């Protein structure tokens, strides 16, 4: 039976600690809690790492966080040779905040790239230092320098980033909100989570379940490290932190 985990990070991506109760431990040792601050691998963003602290002060180090039988079931995967908690046990949760914040900045940067390059997305992967977004673009007229300049214009403008919920019907009436060519947001719950950039979503708005920073300014300096050709009409843009290296 799948359990439903209350995903605290959806409302506040800045939570670093929380308390939770163990509701299940699966046959592989995966831990399911009633609530969590740990993001589970999804939508190109890797799951969080960190630890669960027991009442006696001992820690269960987590190697990964993944989804279970449903997207609402979040499984905390312990590193090797960690003690298993008991069902009903209360734990203190602590994420690896430095890693999470890098991922939040990078995920927001990927959204900005989809504004600069308004083409269908064919793939994406977020990581702490080198992320990518693949676009269906017929010609390679973009340069790293031009895209970087446009990205940094959005960063320096320090636009707010926020989320809001819309209904399945509202999404159906606004199909342009979905930028991915192959992946559709999950329907049927009646609520679609949009990540919006700019006052009244003036810069961008798209379905996304990931974690992001509160403003584009918090992304910091980024640049396009490489634009790769991945097929006749597929271009891969790699985003990296820091200024563009001088050639």
XYZ file of N, CA and C in Angstrom:
741
model
N 0.840 -1.199 0.000
C 0.000 0.000 0.000
C 0.875 1.248 0.000
N 0.591 2.154 -0.942
C 1.348 3.402 -1.005
C 0.880 4.363 0.096
N 1.817 5.051 0.687
C 1.505 6.052 1.699
C 1.607 7.435 1.087
N 0.924 8.391 1.668
C 0.999 9.770 1.198
C 1.852 10.567 2.182
N 2.932 11.142 1.673
C 3.834 11.947 2.492
C 3.522 13.421 2.279
N 3.353 14.162 3.357
C 3.137 15.607 3.238
C 4.460 16.248 2.824
N 4.482 16.860 1.641
C 5.715 17.426 1.076
C 5.866 18.886 1.524
N 6.548 19.092 2.628
C 6.691 20.438 3.187
C 7.459 21.371 2.255
N 8.368 20.796 1.452
C 9.195 21.626 0.564
C 8.373 22.305 -0.525
N 7.171 21.803 -0.809
C 6.361 22.421 -1.871
C 5.908 23.813 -1.473
N 5.661 24.014 -0.186
C 5.230 25.328 0.294
C 6.391 26.185 0.765
N 7.465 25.548 1.222
C 8.628 26.310 1.705
C 9.896 25.531 1.399
N 10.563 25.913 0.289
C 11.777 25.213 -0.134
C 12.968 25.546 0.749
N 12.796 26.498 1.675
C 13.913 26.930 2.522
C 13.949 26.217 3.878
N 13.024 25.300 4.123
C 13.050 24.538 5.374
C 14.280 23.637 5.399
N 15.091 23.771 6.424
C 16.301 22.951 6.538
C 16.121 21.794 7.513
N 15.225 21.975 8.486
C 14.966 20.926 9.477
C 13.465 20.830 9.729
N 13.041 19.683 10.235
C 11.638 19.466 10.603
C 11.568 18.192 11.429
N 10.425 17.951 12.047
C 10.183 16.706 12.772
C 9.180 15.878 11.990
N 9.305 14.564 12.064
C 8.381 13.684 11.354
C 8.297 12.344 12.070
N 7.293 11.570 11.701
C 7.071 10.251 12.292
C 7.205 9.196 11.196
N 7.875 8.089 11.509
C 8.036 6.977 10.570
C 6.690 6.263 10.402
N 6.221 6.143 9.165
C 4.959 5.422 8.921
C 5.192 4.047 8.292
N 6.386 3.850 7.688
C 6.693 2.533 7.094
C 8.185 2.426 6.821
N 8.684 1.197 6.824
C 10.038 0.883 6.360
C 9.878 -0.282 5.401
N 10.232 -0.069 4.120
C 9.970 -1.123 3.131
C 11.017 -2.238 3.196
N 10.828 -3.256 2.354
C 11.680 -4.436 2.417
C 13.128 -4.141 2.041
N 13.370 -3.023 1.367
C 14.741 -2.638 0.997
C 15.338 -1.644 1.996
N 14.600 -1.358 3.063
C 15.113 -0.437 4.080
C 14.741 1.014 3.853
N 13.979 1.285 2.800
C 13.546 2.655 2.524
C 12.573 3.142 3.593
N 12.746 4.379 4.018
C 11.967 4.928 5.131
C 10.911 5.889 4.596
N 9.650 5.662 4.989
C 8.553 6.554 4.608
C 8.102 7.298 5.863
N 8.002 8.628 5.752
C 7.617 9.484 6.871
C 6.254 10.110 6.614
N 5.613 10.611 7.668
C 4.319 11.269 7.468
C 4.469 12.627 6.789
N 5.642 13.238 6.930
C 5.925 14.548 6.311
C 7.420 14.650 6.072
N 7.821 15.473 5.103
C 9.257 15.545 4.818
C 9.645 16.880 4.195
N 10.921 17.241 4.391
C 11.518 18.392 3.712
C 12.423 17.920 2.578
N 12.563 16.594 2.430
C 13.453 16.016 1.414
C 12.737 15.909 0.065
N 13.297 16.559 -0.951
C 12.746 16.475 -2.305
C 13.134 15.133 -2.916
N 12.177 14.464 -3.553
C 12.442 13.174 -4.204
C 12.773 13.386 -5.680
N 13.738 12.624 -6.185
C 14.167 12.732 -7.581
C 12.965 12.788 -8.518
N 12.889 13.857 -9.302
C 11.760 14.020 -10.228
C 12.000 15.236 -11.100
N 11.489 15.171 -12.342
C 11.531 16.336 -13.218
C 12.921 16.850 -13.532
N 13.907 15.951 -13.525
C 15.268 16.358 -13.837
C 16.053 16.846 -12.637
N 15.382 17.023 -11.473
C 16.077 17.468 -10.262
C 16.352 16.265 -9.368
N 17.622 16.081 -8.940
C 17.933 14.943 -8.070
C 17.336 15.100 -6.678
N 17.137 13.978 -6.017
C 16.603 13.998 -4.663
C 17.620 14.500 -3.650
N 17.113 14.917 -2.494
C 17.982 15.464 -1.451
C 18.714 14.371 -0.686
N 19.841 14.782 -0.100
C 20.560 13.946 0.859
C 20.566 14.692 2.190
N 21.063 14.033 3.234
C 21.058 14.631 4.562
C 21.004 13.536 5.605
N 20.302 13.772 6.711
C 20.208 12.733 7.734
C 18.927 12.856 8.542
N 18.575 11.739 9.197
C 17.465 11.680 10.131
C 18.075 11.440 11.516
N 17.706 12.269 12.489
C 18.266 12.121 13.828
C 17.259 11.497 14.777
N 17.706 10.468 15.514
C 16.838 9.756 16.438
C 16.856 10.437 17.810
N 15.967 10.010 18.682
C 15.820 10.627 19.997
C 17.104 10.538 20.823
N 17.917 9.473 20.592
C 19.156 9.317 21.364
C 20.321 10.101 20.769
N 20.051 10.872 19.692
C 21.093 11.691 19.070
C 21.811 11.014 17.922
N 21.615 9.699 17.754
C 22.271 9.002 16.643
C 21.604 9.386 15.321
N 22.360 9.260 14.238
C 21.882 9.711 12.930
C 21.780 8.562 11.935
N 20.770 8.646 11.081
C 20.626 7.749 9.937
C 20.950 8.596 8.708
N 22.110 8.355 8.126
C 22.539 9.145 6.969
C 21.779 8.682 5.725
N 21.260 9.644 4.959
C 20.498 9.320 3.755
C 21.348 9.510 2.508
N 21.298 8.523 1.631
C 22.046 8.592 0.378
C 21.220 9.210 -0.737
N 19.894 9.071 -0.655
C 19.024 9.543 -1.737
C 17.591 9.654 -1.240
N 16.776 10.346 -2.023
C 15.335 10.424 -1.774
C 14.639 10.177 -3.103
N 13.701 9.218 -3.122
C 13.031 8.834 -4.368
C 11.528 8.731 -4.124
N 10.764 8.651 -5.204
C 9.330 8.433 -5.062
C 9.042 6.936 -5.003
N 7.908 6.607 -4.393
C 7.514 5.210 -4.254
C 6.524 4.797 -5.323
N 5.466 4.109 -4.895
C 4.467 3.612 -5.841
C 3.700 4.755 -6.502
N 3.596 5.892 -5.801
C 2.973 7.080 -6.373
C 3.897 8.263 -6.131
N 3.628 9.377 -6.827
C 4.425 10.595 -6.640
C 4.280 11.142 -5.229
N 3.182 10.804 -4.555
C 2.929 11.316 -3.210
C 3.641 10.516 -2.128
N 4.181 9.362 -2.485
C 4.921 8.559 -1.511
C 6.411 8.838 -1.684
N 7.027 9.407 -0.662
C 8.437 9.783 -0.727
C 9.242 8.832 0.155
N 10.242 8.199 -0.452
C 11.047 7.199 0.248
C 12.453 7.746 0.497
N 12.870 7.699 1.753
C 14.193 8.157 2.177
C 15.107 6.942 2.212
N 16.146 6.962 1.380
C 17.012 5.790 1.202
C 18.272 5.945 2.052
N 18.442 5.109 3.088
C 19.636 5.226 3.936
C 20.902 4.803 3.188
N 22.031 5.411 3.574
C 23.318 4.940 3.077
C 23.564 3.538 3.641
N 24.584 2.862 3.132
C 24.869 1.479 3.561
C 25.140 1.404 5.063
N 24.689 0.303 5.644
C 24.970 -0.036 7.043
C 24.450 1.007 8.040
N 23.232 1.483 7.795
C 22.582 2.401 8.725
C 21.497 1.643 9.490
N 21.301 1.995 10.736
C 20.256 1.360 11.540
C 18.883 1.737 10.997
N 17.933 0.814 11.101
C 16.570 1.083 10.631
C 15.725 1.600 11.790
N 14.930 2.651 11.569
C 14.049 3.140 12.625
C 12.805 2.257 12.737
N 12.059 2.428 13.807
C 10.821 1.676 14.002
C 9.633 2.493 13.529
N 8.602 1.827 13.043
C 7.364 2.516 12.683
C 6.819 3.200 13.937
N 6.428 4.465 13.780
C 5.944 5.230 14.922
C 7.016 6.074 15.587
N 8.275 5.829 15.225
C 9.375 6.588 15.823
C 9.388 8.025 15.304
N 9.651 8.976 16.200
C 9.741 10.390 15.807
C 11.200 10.738 15.534
N 11.434 11.380 14.391
C 12.789 11.716 13.969
C 12.899 13.206 13.665
N 14.114 13.721 13.762
C 14.395 15.093 13.333
C 15.063 15.020 11.960
N 14.552 15.772 11.004
C 15.050 15.734 9.629
C 15.987 16.910 9.383
N 17.074 16.656 8.679
C 18.006 17.734 8.311
C 18.544 17.461 6.915
N 18.295 18.373 5.994
C 18.798 18.185 4.626
C 20.205 18.768 4.503
N 20.931 18.296 3.493
C 22.213 18.888 3.123
C 21.881 20.203 2.425
N 21.870 21.287 3.217
C 21.359 22.561 2.716
C 22.238 23.161 1.623
N 23.543 23.050 1.757
C 24.420 23.649 0.737
C 24.135 23.033 -0.627
N 23.999 21.709 -0.659
C 23.696 21.036 -1.933
C 22.313 21.435 -2.429
N 21.319 21.431 -1.545
C 19.949 21.794 -1.954
C 19.907 23.209 -2.527
N 20.593 24.149 -1.875
C 20.528 25.536 -2.347
C 21.158 25.671 -3.728
N 22.240 24.939 -3.986
C 22.824 24.940 -5.330
C 21.809 24.419 -6.345
N 21.093 23.348 -5.985
C 20.097 22.782 -6.892
C 18.937 23.750 -7.110
N 18.530 24.475 -6.058
C 17.460 25.470 -6.195
C 17.879 26.595 -7.140
N 19.119 27.056 -6.991
C 19.623 28.112 -7.879
C 19.698 27.614 -9.320
N 20.206 26.386 -9.483
C 20.337 25.817 -10.822
C 18.980 25.574 -11.477
N 18.015 25.067 -10.694
C 16.702 24.795 -11.280
C 16.058 26.097 -11.748
N 16.205 27.149 -10.950
C 15.682 28.455 -11.366
C 16.392 28.940 -12.630
N 17.702 28.689 -12.717
C 18.467 29.094 -13.908
C 17.949 28.376 -15.150
N 17.576 27.095 -14.989
C 17.022 26.349 -16.129
C 15.717 26.974 -16.606
N 14.892 27.445 -15.668
C 13.651 28.126 -16.049
C 13.967 29.405 -16.836
N 14.982 30.138 -16.383
C 15.365 31.370 -17.095
C 15.830 31.049 -18.510
N 16.538 29.941 -18.662
C 17.004 29.553 -20.000
C 15.829 29.289 -20.931
N 14.739 28.727 -20.398
C 13.569 28.465 -21.246
C 12.859 29.759 -21.638
N 13.127 30.835 -20.911
C 12.596 32.148 -21.292
C 13.437 32.725 -22.433
N 14.754 32.605 -22.283
C 15.677 33.123 -23.305
C 15.559 32.322 -24.601
N 15.360 31.011 -24.462
C 15.213 30.125 -25.628
C 13.797 29.538 -25.614
N 12.831 30.231 -26.176
C 11.424 29.795 -26.085
C 11.061 28.716 -27.107
N 11.684 27.557 -26.960
C 11.461 26.442 -27.876
C 11.028 25.211 -27.081
N 10.410 24.223 -27.739
C 9.999 23.012 -27.018
C 11.189 22.331 -26.341
N 10.994 21.929 -25.084
C 12.048 21.269 -24.310
C 11.965 19.763 -24.554
N 13.102 19.155 -24.894
C 13.129 17.715 -25.149
C 13.823 16.937 -24.033
N 14.422 17.637 -23.077
C 15.073 16.960 -21.956
C 15.730 17.976 -21.046
N 15.987 17.579 -19.814
C 16.649 18.473 -18.862
C 17.202 17.663 -17.708
N 18.271 18.161 -17.105
C 18.850 17.539 -15.913
C 19.515 18.628 -15.086
N 19.152 18.670 -13.813
C 19.697 19.673 -12.899
C 20.756 19.011 -12.030
N 21.902 19.669 -11.863
C 22.907 19.181 -10.912
C 23.524 20.386 -10.210
N 24.407 20.114 -9.270
C 24.945 21.198 -8.453
C 25.867 22.145 -9.215
N 26.495 21.678 -10.294
C 27.475 22.548 -10.945
C 27.379 22.607 -12.471
N 26.652 21.693 -13.085
C 26.569 21.671 -14.550
C 25.216 21.075 -14.931
N 24.278 21.943 -15.298
C 22.937 21.476 -15.662
C 22.754 21.600 -17.161
N 21.721 20.933 -17.665
C 21.483 21.018 -19.114
C 20.002 21.119 -19.398
N 19.687 21.807 -20.491
C 18.337 21.813 -21.042
C 18.473 21.565 -22.536
N 17.704 20.608 -23.056
C 17.720 20.291 -24.484
C 16.484 20.907 -25.140
N 16.705 21.542 -26.292
C 15.613 22.206 -27.015
C 15.499 21.663 -28.430
N 14.276 21.690 -28.922
C 13.997 21.365 -30.322
C 14.166 22.661 -31.115
N 15.384 22.881 -31.627
C 15.701 24.112 -32.370
C 16.241 23.721 -33.736
N 15.622 24.186 -34.800
C 16.069 23.783 -36.137
C 17.436 24.328 -36.538
N 17.802 25.522 -36.070
C 19.108 26.055 -36.456
C 19.862 26.492 -35.207
N 21.172 26.520 -35.326
C 22.016 26.839 -34.168
C 22.486 28.287 -34.240
N 21.545 29.207 -34.303
C 21.913 30.621 -34.455
C 22.270 31.280 -33.125
N 22.082 30.547 -32.018
C 22.405 31.105 -30.705
C 23.903 30.977 -30.423
N 24.463 31.982 -29.769
C 25.845 31.865 -29.303
C 25.848 31.815 -27.785
N 26.888 31.211 -27.221
C 27.013 31.132 -25.759
C 26.995 32.525 -25.143
N 27.670 33.449 -25.813
C 27.787 34.809 -25.283
C 26.444 35.527 -25.253
N 25.665 35.378 -26.327
C 24.355 36.046 -26.399
C 23.397 35.492 -25.350
N 23.361 34.174 -25.235
C 22.445 33.557 -24.276
C 22.861 33.906 -22.851
N 24.154 33.889 -22.579
C 24.650 34.250 -21.246
C 24.262 35.682 -20.896
N 24.420 36.598 -21.843
C 24.069 38.005 -21.591
C 22.584 38.145 -21.276
N 21.740 37.422 -22.002
C 20.295 37.485 -21.752
C 19.946 36.884 -20.393
N 20.584 35.764 -20.057
C 20.351 35.141 -18.754
C 20.728 36.088 -17.622
N 21.892 36.704 -17.738
C 22.359 37.586 -16.665
C 21.507 38.857 -16.580
N 20.884 39.253 -17.694
C 19.938 40.368 -17.634
C 18.754 40.023 -16.751
N 18.255 38.788 -16.874
C 17.139 38.338 -16.032
C 17.564 38.177 -14.578
N 18.783 37.695 -14.356
C 19.292 37.542 -12.985
C 19.401 38.911 -12.312
N 20.014 39.856 -13.001
C 20.236 41.191 -12.406
C 18.932 41.940 -12.169
N 17.904 41.620 -12.939
C 16.603 42.286 -12.738
C 15.957 41.862 -11.421
N 16.446 40.777 -10.821
C 15.987 40.295 -9.518
C 14.461 40.143 -9.466
N 13.923 39.433 -10.454
C 12.481 39.181 -10.501
C 12.079 38.208 -9.382
N 10.902 38.381 -8.790
C 10.434 37.409 -7.797
C 10.109 36.077 -8.453
N 10.302 34.983 -7.698
C 9.920 33.640 -8.147
C 8.949 33.083 -7.114
N 7.789 32.640 -7.564
C 6.766 32.154 -6.633
C 5.966 31.040 -7.292
N 5.131 30.365 -6.505
C 4.293 29.296 -7.050
C 2.822 29.629 -6.855
N 1.992 29.064 -7.716
C 0.542 29.145 -7.538
C -0.082 27.890 -8.133
N -1.304 27.616 -7.747
C -2.004 26.425 -8.218
C -3.096 26.802 -9.211
N -3.212 26.009 -10.265
C -4.317 26.181 -11.206
C -5.021 24.839 -11.367
N -6.208 24.859 -11.924
C -6.973 23.625 -12.118
C -6.578 22.946 -13.427
N -6.962 21.674 -13.558
C -6.740 20.955 -14.814
C -7.379 21.700 -15.981
N -8.551 22.286 -15.720
C -9.280 22.996 -16.778
C -8.523 24.251 -17.226
N -7.943 24.954 -16.256
C -7.166 26.153 -16.602
C -5.943 25.790 -17.438
N -5.308 24.667 -17.102
C -4.156 24.234 -17.895
C -4.591 23.854 -19.305
N -5.713 23.145 -19.406
C -6.225 22.746 -20.722
C -6.544 23.963 -21.584
N -6.969 25.053 -20.930
C -7.303 26.278 -21.658
C -6.060 27.082 -22.027
N -4.913 26.742 -21.415
C -3.665 27.465 -21.677
C -2.538 26.468 -21.969
N -2.641 25.740 -23.085
C -1.655 24.693 -23.379
C -0.230 25.220 -23.536
N -0.089 26.504 -23.832
C 1.238 27.092 -23.996
C 2.048 27.123 -22.713
N 1.395 26.906 -21.568
C 2.132 26.864 -20.296
C 3.087 25.682 -20.247
N 2.748 24.589 -20.950
C 3.579 23.383 -20.945
C 4.663 23.536 -22.004
N 5.933 23.608 -21.564
C 7.037 23.814 -22.501
C 7.698 22.521 -22.936
N 7.479 21.452 -22.173
C 8.101 20.188 -22.505
C 7.405 19.534 -23.693
N 8.199 19.021 -24.608
C 7.644 18.389 -25.799
C 7.122 16.982 -25.510
N 7.753 16.299 -24.537
C 7.449 14.885 -24.317
C 6.772 14.578 -22.985
N 6.915 15.463 -22.004
C 6.401 15.176 -20.660
C 5.246 16.112 -20.339
N 4.125 15.542 -19.933
C 2.963 16.341 -19.554
C 2.838 16.356 -18.040
N 2.397 17.466 -17.461
C 2.203 17.488 -16.009
C 1.108 16.512 -15.602
N 1.213 15.941 -14.412
C 0.193 14.969 -13.966
C -1.165 15.622 -13.786
N -2.178 15.038 -14.401
C -3.545 15.557 -14.290
C -4.365 14.638 -13.399
N -5.527 15.125 -12.997
C -6.425 14.283 -12.231
C -6.540 14.666 -10.770
N -5.541 15.428 -10.259
C -5.619 15.851 -8.855
C -6.455 17.122 -8.715
N -6.681 17.801 -9.851
C -7.431 19.053 -9.808
C -6.568 20.262 -9.535
N -5.286 20.033 -9.214
C -4.380 21.136 -8.914
C -3.060 20.942 -9.645
N -2.681 21.937 -10.437
C -1.394 21.939 -11.125
C -0.547 23.051 -10.506
N 0.680 22.721 -10.103
C 1.572 23.713 -9.479
C 2.366 24.440 -10.561
N 2.206 25.752 -10.603
C 2.961 26.573 -11.543
C 4.089 27.295 -10.811
N 5.250 27.342 -11.441
C 6.345 28.180 -10.950
C 6.348 29.432 -11.822
N 6.218 30.581 -11.173
C 6.061 31.851 -11.873
C 7.250 32.769 -11.597
N 7.644 33.528 -12.603
C 8.754 34.475 -12.479
C 8.273 35.851 -12.908
N 8.593 36.861 -12.092
C 8.204 38.237 -12.395
C 6.907 38.624 -11.712
N 6.687 39.920 -11.558
C 5.434 40.410 -10.976
C 4.262 39.903 -11.812
N 3.302 39.274 -11.158
C 2.141 38.703 -11.846
C 2.539 37.724 -12.952
N 3.676 37.029 -12.733
C 4.169 36.028 -13.685
C 4.450 36.635 -15.060
N 4.926 37.880 -15.060
C 5.148 38.588 -16.323
C 6.304 38.023 -17.134
N 7.253 37.348 -16.484
C 8.418 36.814 -17.192
C 8.173 35.383 -17.658
N 7.585 34.552 -16.770
C 7.395 33.146 -17.124
C 6.413 32.488 -16.173
N 5.817 31.415 -16.651
C 4.915 30.591 -15.836
C 4.857 29.217 -16.479
N 5.210 28.172 -15.703
C 5.169 26.818 -16.258
C 4.988 25.795 -15.147
N 4.327 24.672 -15.457
C 4.142 23.625 -14.447
C 5.486 23.049 -14.010
N 5.676 22.913 -12.705
C 6.921 22.359 -12.189
C 6.739 21.997 -10.723
N 7.255 20.840 -10.322
C 7.149 20.416 -8.931
C 8.437 20.575 -8.157
N 9.457 21.187 -8.780
C 10.774 21.285 -8.160
C 10.912 22.403 -7.146
N 12.140 22.558 -6.642
C 12.441 23.612 -5.672
C 13.259 24.703 -6.353
N 12.950 25.945 -5.992
C 13.595 27.090 -6.631
C 13.862 28.173 -5.592
N 14.789 29.083 -5.916
C 15.047 30.221 -5.030
C 13.910 31.237 -5.144
N 13.920 32.243 -4.259
C 12.803 33.198 -4.185
C 12.894 34.326 -5.204
N 14.055 34.517 -5.796
C 14.196 35.593 -6.781
C 15.296 35.240 -7.771
N 15.237 35.842 -8.946
C 16.258 35.543 -9.954
C 17.630 36.041 -9.510
N 17.662 37.095 -8.684
C 18.945 37.596 -8.205
C 19.698 36.580 -7.373
N 18.959 35.713 -6.688
C 19.584 34.701 -5.833
C 20.258 33.598 -6.650
N 19.941 33.509 -7.938
C 20.597 32.519 -8.804
C 22.095 32.785 -8.852
N 22.472 34.080 -8.866
C 23.882 34.432 -8.940
C 24.414 34.388 -10.361
N 25.705 34.532 -10.491
C 26.303 34.575 -11.835
C 26.301 33.190 -12.457
N 25.819 33.125 -13.687
C 25.765 31.877 -14.444
C 26.215 32.153 -15.875
N 26.571 31.111 -16.585
C 26.924 31.267 -17.996
C 26.625 29.967 -18.736
N 26.550 30.058 -20.051
C 26.398 28.872 -20.899
C 27.795 28.342 -21.199
N 28.079 27.144 -20.701
C 29.408 26.567 -20.900
C 29.575 25.944 -22.269
N 28.464 25.470 -22.839
C 28.563 24.749 -24.112
C 27.181 24.659 -24.750
N 27.139 24.733 -26.069
C 25.922 24.425 -26.835
C 26.283 23.261 -27.755
N 25.612 22.112 -27.542
C 25.951 20.911 -28.290
C 24.829 20.534 -29.244
N 25.208 19.997 -30.390
C 24.227 19.498 -31.351
C 23.949 18.037 -31.023
N 22.687 17.722 -30.718
C 22.305 16.363 -30.335
C 21.237 15.828 -31.288
N 21.485 15.932 -32.574
C 20.488 15.515 -33.556
C 20.198 16.670 -34.494
N 19.430 16.393 -35.513
C 19.178 17.379 -36.567
C 18.550 18.659 -36.024
N 17.625 18.509 -35.065
C 16.954 19.699 -34.540
C 17.026 19.754 -33.013
N 18.029 19.137 -32.434
C 18.133 19.114 -30.982
C 19.431 19.792 -30.545
N 19.304 20.790 -29.680
C 20.468 21.504 -29.165
C 20.478 21.404 -27.646
N 21.628 21.072 -27.086
C 21.795 20.947 -25.632
C 22.581 22.155 -25.112
N 21.955 22.880 -24.200
C 22.594 24.045 -23.586
C 23.045 23.654 -22.176
N 24.312 23.852 -21.870
C 24.840 23.530 -20.547
C 25.027 24.812 -19.726
N 24.413 24.834 -18.539
C 24.494 25.994 -17.658
C 25.488 25.703 -16.542
N 26.351 26.681 -16.277
C 27.323 26.532 -15.195
C 27.342 27.800 -14.345
N 27.764 27.648 -13.115
C 27.893 28.796 -12.223
C 29.159 29.581 -12.546
N 29.143 30.864 -12.165
C 30.337 31.703 -12.326
C 30.357 32.424 -13.655
N 31.342 33.314 -13.849
C 31.445 34.048 -15.111
C 31.921 33.144 -16.231
N 31.613 33.546 -17.452
C 32.061 32.782 -18.610
C 33.597 32.865 -18.699
N 34.275 31.735 -18.836
C 35.750 31.765 -18.929
C 36.207 32.585 -20.123
N 37.264 33.315 -19.936
C 37.837 34.118 -21.027
C 38.597 33.206 -21.981
N 38.282 33.314 -23.265
C 38.970 32.460 -24.241
C 40.167 33.178 -24.827
